[in-house]
């Protein structure tokens, strides 16, 4: 919801600055930071003890965001693990300008794609103090490991299959799942550019994580039960949770064939770890393990910070006018082209 | 003999007094049943309604009483036909305004184009509560979540009152406790959801007050008072039990139906029509 507020860039930068310096840093004392800004944050204040829910679980409840400028993979040419404060703000400014000028000013596209105008770009939301150059921390080069031969073959087969179905605008089914309001990513919880708000509610035996985007409610059993049968597959997979100390560990399997997270197979296993590090901070880590796709597992890490509620209803399919408009436009263009060709033929 | 008889009478009298005392002073079986069930409490002392629940009725086809009927496609035969039901509306027909009743009839006649369920739209309230899918109640002191299998719909019940930021499909729910009952005040709906597949509808003035009360450990009594002065002449009520899903390891599964409704929504915009 913060994303919906249109705020001048300056105010945002000021806010992040405050967030970076005043918030108990999740990384202080735990992560090697070199000379970046986080290392000069108030020397690890007093130790924070995680509060407990009435039934004694570590309390992760509240509204959270993990909105970050850090890309999943480290950009080519970047070798360091962390940006300096100066580099971070420089990159932020550049991104904000880019988001504001995604399309040529004064054109029809500009009205639709001016993300800054509608508060849809990352820089207008509450950003976490994350100076990492990539979310991925393993392998150490910050990039997804090479694909196995099996993974490459599957990717090629999928591309060939898609080609057979025609061009992107030929039918609804050829458009991306995100455009179709079917799946926008939920396991692992990579922050989307907007609506990157999560609400955690705990009851005895369950942790529920409500993801604002596409109103995905992950109800995670904590009672040690086995996974659902192998043939019960879904977009969000089948999650089981347990506590390791104060860390919530969620293991998810049983994905369907279509999710293919970063090209994964249906048998990928995603393990997420959520550790509260302060009153308003949390560490979010996930490991992706799929021997059918990659030569080794890979791991990412990012901070999450508390944000304001409430979570809005993201009725995506219900208000998906773009789908009809895009397909209709494609049909109109085809008709015009056919008419022009017919006219040319009669001349 | 006579004494014995007298003694017997005295004995009977004493016995009946005793019985009368027992009957009036101690809760007899029938009275004990009339006492409301005391729900086990959560750690913070509230009636514990956590669990996976589901209505077992045919209200999703028609909240009013109805006989069995064929489904929309003859090819499907008995499958997807309409199961009969006694209805869940209390006290006679839904009190529609005359012009609204006309719209209800048109809705039913044109349901293939108008029923939001066909399009996998969010079900609204109260429909979400009695669709033929389970839902889970997840209670914390501040929020009571209701997570529905159908379309992945979600309700957040705010136990510390919060105002709605905008109208929505599932509306905005504020809750409080009245003894054993969870009372939910739901409003700020848009006018787009229906009550069932029979075309029963409401406007954006819909206001629903629900009461969830445990009848015993595996049953909730659910009742909802429905008020919408744009559509109905007076408030009216629905009432039904909700049953706990008692299977071991039961869980809310994913039912992302958007994909199933795409051909309905966008099929006529295909480049190559489906054969």
PDB file of N, CA, C and O in Angstrom, chain A residues 105-131:
ATOM      1  N   UNK A 105       7.884  10.223 -23.213  1.00  0.00           N
ATOM      2  CA  UNK A 105       6.883  11.163 -22.676  1.00  0.00           C
ATOM      3  C   UNK A 105       5.979  11.704 -23.780  1.00  0.00           C
ATOM      4  O   UNK A 105       6.431  11.924 -24.907  1.00  0.00           O
ATOM      5  N   UNK A 106       4.695  11.845 -23.449  1.00  0.00           N
ATOM      6  CA  UNK A 106       3.748  12.417 -24.410  1.00  0.00           C
ATOM      7  C   UNK A 106       3.070  11.395 -25.299  1.00  0.00           C
ATOM      8  O   UNK A 106       2.163  11.722 -26.051  1.00  0.00           O
ATOM      9  N   UNK A 107       3.490  10.113 -25.230  1.00  0.00           N
ATOM     10  CA  UNK A 107       2.859   9.089 -26.062  1.00  0.00           C
ATOM     11  C   UNK A 107       1.790   8.356 -25.252  1.00  0.00           C
ATOM     12  O   UNK A 107       1.719   8.484 -24.038  1.00  0.00           O
ATOM     13  N   UNK A 108       0.968   7.579 -25.954  1.00  0.00           N
ATOM     14  CA  UNK A 108      -0.079   6.798 -25.286  1.00  0.00           C
ATOM     15  C   UNK A 108       0.561   5.812 -24.304  1.00  0.00           C
ATOM     16  O   UNK A 108       0.099   5.637 -23.182  1.00  0.00           O
ATOM     17  N   UNK A 109       1.654   5.176 -24.742  1.00  0.00           N
ATOM     18  CA  UNK A 109       2.335   4.203 -23.890  1.00  0.00           C
ATOM     19  C   UNK A 109       2.785   4.848 -22.582  1.00  0.00           C
ATOM     20  O   UNK A 109       2.781   4.217 -21.539  1.00  0.00           O
ATOM     21  N   UNK A 110       3.151   6.100 -22.666  1.00  0.00           N
ATOM     22  CA  UNK A 110       3.680   6.778 -21.491  1.00  0.00           C
ATOM     23  C   UNK A 110       2.625   6.879 -20.391  1.00  0.00           C
ATOM     24  O   UNK A 110       2.926   6.780 -19.216  1.00  0.00           O
ATOM     25  N   UNK A 111       1.364   7.050 -20.813  1.00  0.00           N
ATOM     26  CA  UNK A 111       0.289   7.154 -19.823  1.00  0.00           C
ATOM     27  C   UNK A 111       0.161   5.825 -19.084  1.00  0.00           C
ATOM     28  O   UNK A 111       0.048   5.764 -17.878  1.00  0.00           O
ATOM     29  N   UNK A 112       0.218   4.737 -19.846  1.00  0.00           N
ATOM     30  CA  UNK A 112       0.033   3.424 -19.233  1.00  0.00           C
ATOM     31  C   UNK A 112       1.257   2.966 -18.440  1.00  0.00           C
ATOM     32  O   UNK A 112       1.128   2.322 -17.418  1.00  0.00           O
ATOM     33  N   UNK A 113       2.423   3.283 -18.966  1.00  0.00           N
ATOM     34  CA  UNK A 113       3.633   2.708 -18.361  1.00  0.00           C
ATOM     35  C   UNK A 113       4.417   3.669 -17.491  1.00  0.00           C
ATOM     36  O   UNK A 113       5.529   3.371 -17.112  1.00  0.00           O
ATOM     37  N   UNK A 114       3.842   4.838 -17.183  1.00  0.00           N
ATOM     38  CA  UNK A 114       4.546   5.726 -16.277  1.00  0.00           C
ATOM     39  C   UNK A 114       4.352   5.202 -14.855  1.00  0.00           C
ATOM     40  O   UNK A 114       3.427   5.599 -14.147  1.00  0.00           O
ATOM     41  N   UNK A 115       5.232   4.304 -14.478  1.00  0.00           N
ATOM     42  CA  UNK A 115       5.078   3.652 -13.181  1.00  0.00           C
ATOM     43  C   UNK A 115       5.203   4.613 -12.012  1.00  0.00           C
ATOM     44  O   UNK A 115       4.612   4.412 -10.970  1.00  0.00           O
ATOM     45  N   UNK A 116       5.975   5.681 -12.224  1.00  0.00           N
ATOM     46  CA  UNK A 116       6.143   6.611 -11.120  1.00  0.00           C
ATOM     47  C   UNK A 116       4.831   7.330 -10.834  1.00  0.00           C
ATOM     48  O   UNK A 116       4.481   7.624  -9.691  1.00  0.00           O
ATOM     49  N   UNK A 117       4.073   7.573 -11.912  1.00  0.00           N
ATOM     50  CA  UNK A 117       2.822   8.304 -11.774  1.00  0.00           C
ATOM     51  C   UNK A 117       1.821   7.509 -10.924  1.00  0.00           C
ATOM     52  O   UNK A 117       1.064   8.054 -10.147  1.00  0.00           O
ATOM     53  N   UNK A 118       1.775   6.197 -11.094  1.00  0.00           N
ATOM     54  CA  UNK A 118       0.802   5.390 -10.374  1.00  0.00           C
ATOM     55  C   UNK A 118       1.397   4.704  -9.146  1.00  0.00           C
ATOM     56  O   UNK A 118       0.773   3.851  -8.552  1.00  0.00           O
ATOM     57  N   UNK A 119       2.596   5.081  -8.807  1.00  0.00           N
ATOM     58  CA  UNK A 119       3.206   4.502  -7.615  1.00  0.00           C
ATOM     59  C   UNK A 119       3.516   3.037  -7.782  1.00  0.00           C
ATOM     60  O   UNK A 119       3.485   2.273  -6.832  1.00  0.00           O
ATOM     61  N   UNK A 120       3.791   2.607  -9.016  1.00  0.00           N
ATOM     62  CA  UNK A 120       3.993   1.183  -9.268  1.00  0.00           C
ATOM     63  C   UNK A 120       5.465   0.780  -9.292  1.00  0.00           C
ATOM     64  O   UNK A 120       5.793  -0.362  -9.544  1.00  0.00           O
ATOM     65  N   UNK A 121       6.355   1.730  -9.086  1.00  0.00           N
ATOM     66  CA  UNK A 121       7.761   1.344  -9.162  1.00  0.00           C
ATOM     67  C   UNK A 121       8.334   1.127  -7.760  1.00  0.00           C
ATOM     68  O   UNK A 121       7.851   1.671  -6.772  1.00  0.00           O
ATOM     69  N   UNK A 122       9.358   0.314  -7.746  1.00  0.00           N
ATOM     70  CA  UNK A 122      10.001  -0.073  -6.484  1.00  0.00           C
ATOM     71  C   UNK A 122      10.416   1.099  -5.616  1.00  0.00           C
ATOM     72  O   UNK A 122      10.340   1.045  -4.401  1.00  0.00           O
ATOM     73  N   UNK A 123      10.918   2.140  -6.272  1.00  0.00           N
ATOM     74  CA  UNK A 123      11.527   3.218  -5.493  1.00  0.00           C
ATOM     75  C   UNK A 123      10.489   4.019  -4.713  1.00  0.00           C
ATOM     76  O   UNK A 123      10.851   4.820  -3.868  1.00  0.00           O
ATOM     77  N   UNK A 124       9.206   3.831  -5.015  1.00  0.00           N
ATOM     78  CA  UNK A 124       8.199   4.593  -4.275  1.00  0.00           C
ATOM     79  C   UNK A 124       7.678   3.835  -3.055  1.00  0.00           C
ATOM     80  O   UNK A 124       6.925   4.366  -2.262  1.00  0.00           O
ATOM     81  N   UNK A 125       8.051   2.598  -2.929  1.00  0.00           N
ATOM     82  CA  UNK A 125       7.620   1.835  -1.776  1.00  0.00           C
ATOM     83  C   UNK A 125       8.614   1.962  -0.643  1.00  0.00           C
ATOM     84  O   UNK A 125       9.643   2.628  -0.756  1.00  0.00           O
ATOM     85  N   UNK A 126       8.293   1.292   0.443  1.00  0.00           N
ATOM     86  CA  UNK A 126       9.229   1.225   1.563  1.00  0.00           C
ATOM     87  C   UNK A 126      10.305   0.217   1.168  1.00  0.00           C
ATOM     88  O   UNK A 126      10.017  -0.941   0.912  1.00  0.00           O
ATOM     89  N   UNK A 127      11.529   0.696   1.045  1.00  0.00           N
ATOM     90  CA  UNK A 127      12.629  -0.179   0.617  1.00  0.00           C
ATOM     91  C   UNK A 127      13.387  -0.698   1.827  1.00  0.00           C
ATOM     92  O   UNK A 127      13.603   0.031   2.786  1.00  0.00           O
ATOM     93  N   UNK A 128      13.805  -1.943   1.763  1.00  0.00           N
ATOM     94  CA  UNK A 128      14.623  -2.475   2.850  1.00  0.00           C
ATOM     95  C   UNK A 128      16.047  -1.956   2.703  1.00  0.00           C
ATOM     96  O   UNK A 128      16.502  -1.660   1.594  1.00  0.00           O
ATOM     97  N   UNK A 129      16.764  -1.826   3.812  1.00  0.00           N
ATOM     98  CA  UNK A 129      18.160  -1.405   3.715  1.00  0.00           C
ATOM     99  C   UNK A 129      19.020  -2.575   3.262  1.00  0.00           C
ATOM    100  O   UNK A 129      19.656  -3.239   4.060  1.00  0.00           O
ATOM    101  N   UNK A 130      18.993  -2.848   1.973  1.00  0.00           N
ATOM    102  CA  UNK A 130      19.706  -4.002   1.430  1.00  0.00           C
ATOM    103  C   UNK A 130      20.737  -3.521   0.413  1.00  0.00           C
ATOM    104  O   UNK A 130      20.379  -3.112  -0.690  1.00  0.00           O
ATOM    105  N   UNK A 131      22.000  -3.530   0.784  1.00  0.00           N
ATOM    106  CA  UNK A 131      23.061  -3.030  -0.098  1.00  0.00           C
ATOM    107  C   UNK A 131      23.691  -4.143  -0.927  1.00  0.00           C
ATOM    108  O   UNK A 131      24.686  -3.938  -1.606  1.00  0.00           O
TER     109      UNK A 131
END
